[in-house]
Amino acid sequence: MAKLSLKASPTFPATVSIPVAGGEPVSVKFTFKHRTKSALDEFIKSRAEVADIDSFMSMVEGWDLEDAFTKENAESILENYIGTALAVYRAYIDELVKAKVKN
């Protein structure tokens, strides 16, 4: 019998490749908040009207960095590593819908 619960876990881990200007991307493990299909549809529709930090905080519950996961530190990573918001968003969507192809 399959071991699948009808209700998904409220969080899930995923590693995101954070772009670093002038250097190699750095892999960071994030803990993401799960969304149902309808909640994901609403999130995607409303994202254009929401600041990156608010969108980020609504997706992410934690990270594997030395610095604590706080809104202030999240603002810092988004400000200093400009590609972070897009990289995290793409990884989040990919993990939820499993759209990426794994080799």
XYZ file of N, CA, C and O in Angstrom:
412
model
N 0.845 -1.185 0.000
C 0.000 0.000 0.000
C 0.890 1.248 0.000
O 1.889 1.298 0.699
N 0.515 2.235 -0.783
C 1.284 3.474 -0.871
C 1.245 4.238 0.437
O 0.234 4.265 1.129
N 2.369 4.878 0.756
C 2.457 5.650 1.990
C 2.296 7.129 1.662
O 3.235 7.909 1.799
N 1.123 7.476 1.233
C 0.810 8.857 0.888
C -0.355 9.312 1.741
O -1.408 8.677 1.769
N -0.138 10.400 2.441
C -1.200 10.972 3.257
C -2.040 11.897 2.377
O -1.506 12.563 1.490
N -3.327 11.932 2.616
C -4.186 12.831 1.836
C -3.911 14.295 2.157
O -4.259 15.177 1.380
N -3.289 14.541 3.272
C -2.927 15.905 3.638
C -1.406 16.006 3.661
O -0.743 15.253 4.365
N -0.867 16.928 2.878
C 0.583 17.092 2.771
C 1.159 17.677 4.058
O 0.465 18.360 4.814
N 2.437 17.433 4.254
C 3.158 18.015 5.387
C 3.106 19.543 5.268
O 3.158 20.081 4.155
N 3.024 20.266 6.381
C 2.929 21.732 6.311
C 4.206 22.414 5.818
O 4.168 23.577 5.412
N 5.337 21.719 5.868
C 6.593 22.285 5.366
C 7.345 21.227 4.582
O 7.082 20.030 4.710
N 8.304 21.685 3.781
C 9.169 20.764 3.042
C 10.511 21.436 2.789
O 10.582 22.659 2.648
N 11.582 20.642 2.730
C 12.906 21.200 2.466
C 13.216 21.218 0.972
O 12.711 20.393 0.220
N 14.035 22.176 0.569
C 14.531 22.217 -0.806
C 15.803 23.051 -0.826
O 15.930 24.024 -0.079
N 16.724 22.653 -1.676
C 17.972 23.393 -1.823
C 17.850 24.330 -3.010
O 17.376 23.944 -4.075
N 18.265 25.583 -2.780
C 18.171 26.619 -3.804
C 19.568 27.117 -4.130
O 20.371 27.374 -3.227
N 19.855 27.263 -5.402
C 21.131 27.795 -5.859
C 21.028 29.327 -5.902
O 20.321 29.882 -6.744
N 21.710 29.982 -4.962
C 21.654 31.441 -4.862
C 22.768 32.045 -5.719
O 23.952 31.763 -5.499
N 22.406 32.887 -6.692
C 23.431 33.499 -7.545
C 24.287 34.506 -6.764
O 23.762 35.275 -5.960
N 25.591 34.454 -6.998
C 26.537 35.359 -6.354
C 27.271 36.107 -7.459
O 27.942 35.489 -8.286
N 27.139 37.429 -7.479
C 27.789 38.233 -8.516
C 29.302 38.005 -8.504
O 29.934 38.076 -7.458
N 29.856 37.690 -9.658
C 31.291 37.492 -9.780
C 31.795 36.179 -9.231
O 33.003 35.944 -9.190
N 30.896 35.311 -8.797
C 31.323 34.039 -8.225
C 30.377 32.921 -8.596
O 29.443 33.095 -9.375
N 30.611 31.790 -8.020
C 29.774 30.621 -8.254
C 28.525 30.704 -7.382
O 28.580 31.229 -6.258
N 27.398 30.189 -7.868
C 26.196 30.139 -7.026
C 26.457 29.311 -5.770
O 27.292 28.413 -5.771
N 25.745 29.642 -4.709
C 25.878 28.930 -3.435
C 24.569 28.207 -3.140
O 23.493 28.810 -3.208
N 24.661 26.932 -2.823
C 23.472 26.146 -2.497
C 23.082 26.378 -1.045
O 23.917 26.253 -0.148
N 21.820 26.736 -0.843
C 21.290 26.980 0.497
C 20.029 26.143 0.664
O 19.148 26.151 -0.200
N 19.955 25.429 1.776
C 18.769 24.628 2.065
C 17.735 25.516 2.769
O 18.033 26.171 3.765
N 16.531 25.534 2.213
C 15.417 26.301 2.774
C 14.341 25.345 3.265
O 14.202 24.230 2.747
N 13.578 25.787 4.232
C 12.365 25.092 4.635
C 11.219 25.942 4.124
O 11.086 27.108 4.503
N 10.430 25.353 3.236
C 9.323 26.064 2.621
C 7.988 25.697 3.259
O 7.833 24.586 3.777
N 7.048 26.608 3.145
C 5.679 26.382 3.609
C 4.880 25.747 2.460
O 4.919 26.235 1.335
N 4.188 24.680 2.766
C 3.372 24.022 1.752
C 2.108 24.831 1.484
O 1.583 25.500 2.384
N 1.634 24.778 0.256
C 0.350 25.380 -0.122
C -0.450 24.350 -0.893
O 0.111 23.555 -1.633
N -1.749 24.411 -0.745
C -2.622 23.584 -1.565
C -2.650 24.167 -2.976
O -2.176 25.290 -3.203
N -3.230 23.448 -3.912
C -3.313 23.929 -5.291
C -4.040 25.269 -5.365
O -3.577 26.204 -6.010
N -5.184 25.374 -4.699
C -5.938 26.633 -4.762
C -5.187 27.762 -4.059
O -5.187 28.904 -4.529
N -4.520 27.466 -2.958
C -3.736 28.497 -2.263
C -2.549 28.928 -3.117
O -2.192 30.112 -3.142
N -1.931 27.987 -3.833
C -0.826 28.326 -4.725
C -1.312 29.211 -5.869
O -0.657 30.198 -6.224
N -2.460 28.889 -6.443
C -3.025 29.723 -7.512
C -3.221 31.159 -7.023
O -2.865 32.108 -7.721
N -3.764 31.321 -5.838
C -3.981 32.665 -5.271
C -2.658 33.368 -5.017
O -2.514 34.559 -5.288
N -1.697 32.639 -4.483
C -0.377 33.208 -4.211
C 0.253 33.737 -5.496
O 0.761 34.853 -5.539
N 0.215 32.937 -6.551
C 0.805 33.344 -7.828
C 0.093 34.572 -8.387
O 0.738 35.507 -8.857
N -1.221 34.591 -8.318
C -1.988 35.733 -8.832
C -1.690 37.012 -8.065
O -1.636 38.089 -8.644
N -1.514 36.917 -6.772
C -1.329 38.110 -5.947
C 0.126 38.554 -5.838
O 0.407 39.649 -5.369
N 1.057 37.718 -6.294
C 2.480 38.000 -6.082
C 2.943 39.304 -6.729
O 3.793 39.990 -6.182
N 2.400 39.674 -7.863
C 2.816 40.902 -8.553
C 2.525 42.152 -7.730
O 3.187 43.171 -7.887
N 1.559 42.056 -6.843
C 1.159 43.207 -6.035
C 1.831 43.237 -4.666
O 1.558 44.115 -3.856
N 2.728 42.287 -4.419
C 3.342 42.135 -3.108
C 4.843 42.379 -3.209
O 5.481 41.980 -4.182
N 5.407 43.029 -2.209
C 6.854 43.268 -2.170
C 7.598 41.937 -2.086
O 7.087 40.963 -1.523
N 8.820 41.896 -2.630
C 9.614 40.672 -2.603
C 9.752 40.104 -1.198
O 9.639 38.902 -1.001
N 9.995 40.958 -0.210
C 10.193 40.464 1.148
C 8.928 39.785 1.678
O 9.006 38.749 2.341
N 7.770 40.348 1.383
C 6.521 39.753 1.859
C 6.249 38.422 1.155
O 5.805 37.453 1.788
N 6.537 38.366 -0.117
C 6.390 37.125 -0.874
C 7.351 36.074 -0.329
O 6.972 34.922 -0.088
N 8.595 36.472 -0.112
C 9.621 35.581 0.417
C 9.199 35.010 1.771
O 9.269 33.803 1.998
N 8.758 35.878 2.658
C 8.378 35.443 4.003
C 7.141 34.549 3.983
O 6.963 33.724 4.876
N 6.303 34.681 2.971
C 5.120 33.825 2.897
C 5.438 32.451 2.302
O 4.636 31.538 2.402
N 6.622 32.312 1.695
C 7.054 31.022 1.146
C 7.977 30.270 2.099
O 7.917 29.053 2.191
N 8.851 31.007 2.760
C 9.959 30.417 3.510
C 9.678 30.410 5.009
O 9.201 31.404 5.562
N 10.016 29.290 5.636
C 9.878 29.188 7.093
C 11.234 29.160 7.789
O 11.331 29.425 8.981
N 12.272 28.849 7.037
C 13.601 28.792 7.640
C 14.656 28.509 6.587
O 14.344 28.265 5.431
N 15.919 28.579 7.022
C 17.034 28.295 6.127
C 18.193 27.717 6.913
O 18.253 27.817 8.131
N 19.123 27.129 6.185
C 20.301 26.545 6.797
C 21.481 27.497 6.589
O 22.383 27.227 5.806
N 21.434 28.621 7.271
C 22.510 29.615 7.257
C 22.918 29.881 8.710
O 22.135 29.644 9.635
N 24.111 30.417 8.901
C 24.550 30.766 10.256
C 23.662 31.856 10.857
O 23.438 31.873 12.062
N 23.200 32.766 10.019
C 22.353 33.857 10.494
C 20.935 33.349 10.720
O 20.408 32.567 9.927
N 20.320 33.814 11.787
C 18.956 33.393 12.123
C 17.991 33.793 11.012
O 18.196 34.797 10.324
N 16.947 33.005 10.853
C 15.907 33.345 9.882
C 14.972 34.364 10.519
O 14.139 34.032 11.352
N 15.165 35.619 10.141
C 14.317 36.714 10.590
C 13.960 37.557 9.378
O 14.623 37.454 8.335
N 12.957 38.379 9.506
C 12.583 39.252 8.390
C 13.737 40.193 8.051
O 14.023 40.442 6.878
N 14.405 40.707 9.062
C 15.529 41.620 8.832
C 16.649 40.923 8.044
O 17.190 41.486 7.086
N 16.980 39.686 8.417
C 18.018 38.952 7.691
C 17.554 38.548 6.298
O 18.341 38.526 5.362
N 16.279 38.262 6.157
C 15.732 37.952 4.833
C 15.829 39.187 3.929
O 16.200 39.075 2.755
N 15.520 40.347 4.475
C 15.663 41.584 3.698
C 17.110 41.775 3.271
O 17.390 42.205 2.147
N 18.040 41.440 4.145
C 19.463 41.586 3.851
C 19.900 40.674 2.709
O 20.599 41.108 1.790
N 19.492 39.410 2.734
C 19.896 38.489 1.654
C 19.259 38.910 0.328
O 19.898 38.855 -0.718
N 18.013 39.380 0.370
C 17.359 39.832 -0.866
C 18.025 41.084 -1.417
O 18.116 41.275 -2.636
N 18.504 41.943 -0.536
C 19.151 43.187 -0.946
C 20.570 42.935 -1.479
O 20.982 43.549 -2.460
N 21.289 42.047 -0.830
C 22.691 41.821 -1.184
C 22.900 40.822 -2.313
O 23.903 40.898 -3.028
N 22.013 39.883 -2.457
C 22.097 38.874 -3.519
C 20.833 38.991 -4.359
O 19.830 38.333 -4.104
N 20.908 39.854 -5.357
C 19.739 40.317 -6.099
C 18.926 39.188 -6.728
O 17.706 39.264 -6.787
N 19.544 38.110 -7.136
C 18.822 37.012 -7.766
C 18.126 36.071 -6.797
O 17.453 35.127 -7.226
N 18.252 36.316 -5.503
C 17.693 35.405 -4.510
C 16.183 35.276 -4.598
O 15.646 34.166 -4.565
N 15.480 36.393 -4.700
C 14.008 36.345 -4.712
C 13.504 35.463 -5.854
O 12.640 34.600 -5.638
N 14.045 35.641 -7.041
C 13.609 34.853 -8.189
C 14.025 33.388 -8.053
O 13.238 32.484 -8.339
N 15.247 33.144 -7.588
C 15.719 31.763 -7.430
C 14.862 31.007 -6.415
O 14.478 29.858 -6.649
N 14.532 31.650 -5.308
C 13.717 31.008 -4.275
C 12.304 30.772 -4.798
O 11.734 29.699 -4.612
N 11.742 31.758 -5.473
C 10.392 31.619 -6.028
C 10.330 30.448 -7.015
O 9.430 29.613 -6.934
N 11.291 30.381 -7.916
C 11.298 29.296 -8.911
C 11.433 27.931 -8.245
O 10.742 26.981 -8.612
N 12.335 27.830 -7.283
C 12.523 26.553 -6.589
C 11.255 26.163 -5.840
O 10.866 24.994 -5.828
N 10.619 27.128 -5.226
C 9.384 26.881 -4.469
C 8.291 26.315 -5.376
O 7.690 25.285 -5.088
N 8.068 26.990 -6.498
C 7.042 26.542 -7.445
C 7.411 25.169 -8.005
O 6.574 24.270 -8.067
N 8.669 25.002 -8.394
C 9.120 23.717 -8.934
C 8.879 22.584 -7.940
O 8.412 21.507 -8.317
N 9.200 22.811 -6.688
C 9.011 21.766 -5.676
C 7.532 21.454 -5.470
O 7.164 20.296 -5.316
N 6.705 22.471 -5.458
C 5.277 22.235 -5.246
C 4.633 21.462 -6.396
O 3.784 20.625 -6.179
N 5.050 21.759 -7.606
C 4.410 21.096 -8.754
C 5.315 20.050 -9.392
O 4.908 19.388 -10.345
N 6.537 19.926 -8.879
C 7.512 18.966 -9.408
C 7.691 19.126 -10.908
O 7.703 18.159 -11.665
N 7.835 20.395 -11.344
C 7.964 20.692 -12.757
C 9.375 20.482 -13.276
O 9.586 20.339 -14.463
N 10.343 20.460 -12.390
C 11.714 20.330 -12.889
C 12.034 18.891 -13.252
O 11.498 17.952 -12.696
N 12.908 18.758 -14.193
C 13.321 17.438 -14.647
C 14.588 17.080 -13.883
O 15.547 17.835 -13.851
N 14.580 15.909 -13.260
C 15.758 15.456 -12.526
C 16.497 14.433 -13.356
O 15.912 13.508 -13.884
N 17.785 14.644 -13.472
C 18.631 13.712 -14.238
C 19.153 12.623 -13.338
O 19.509 12.778 -12.269
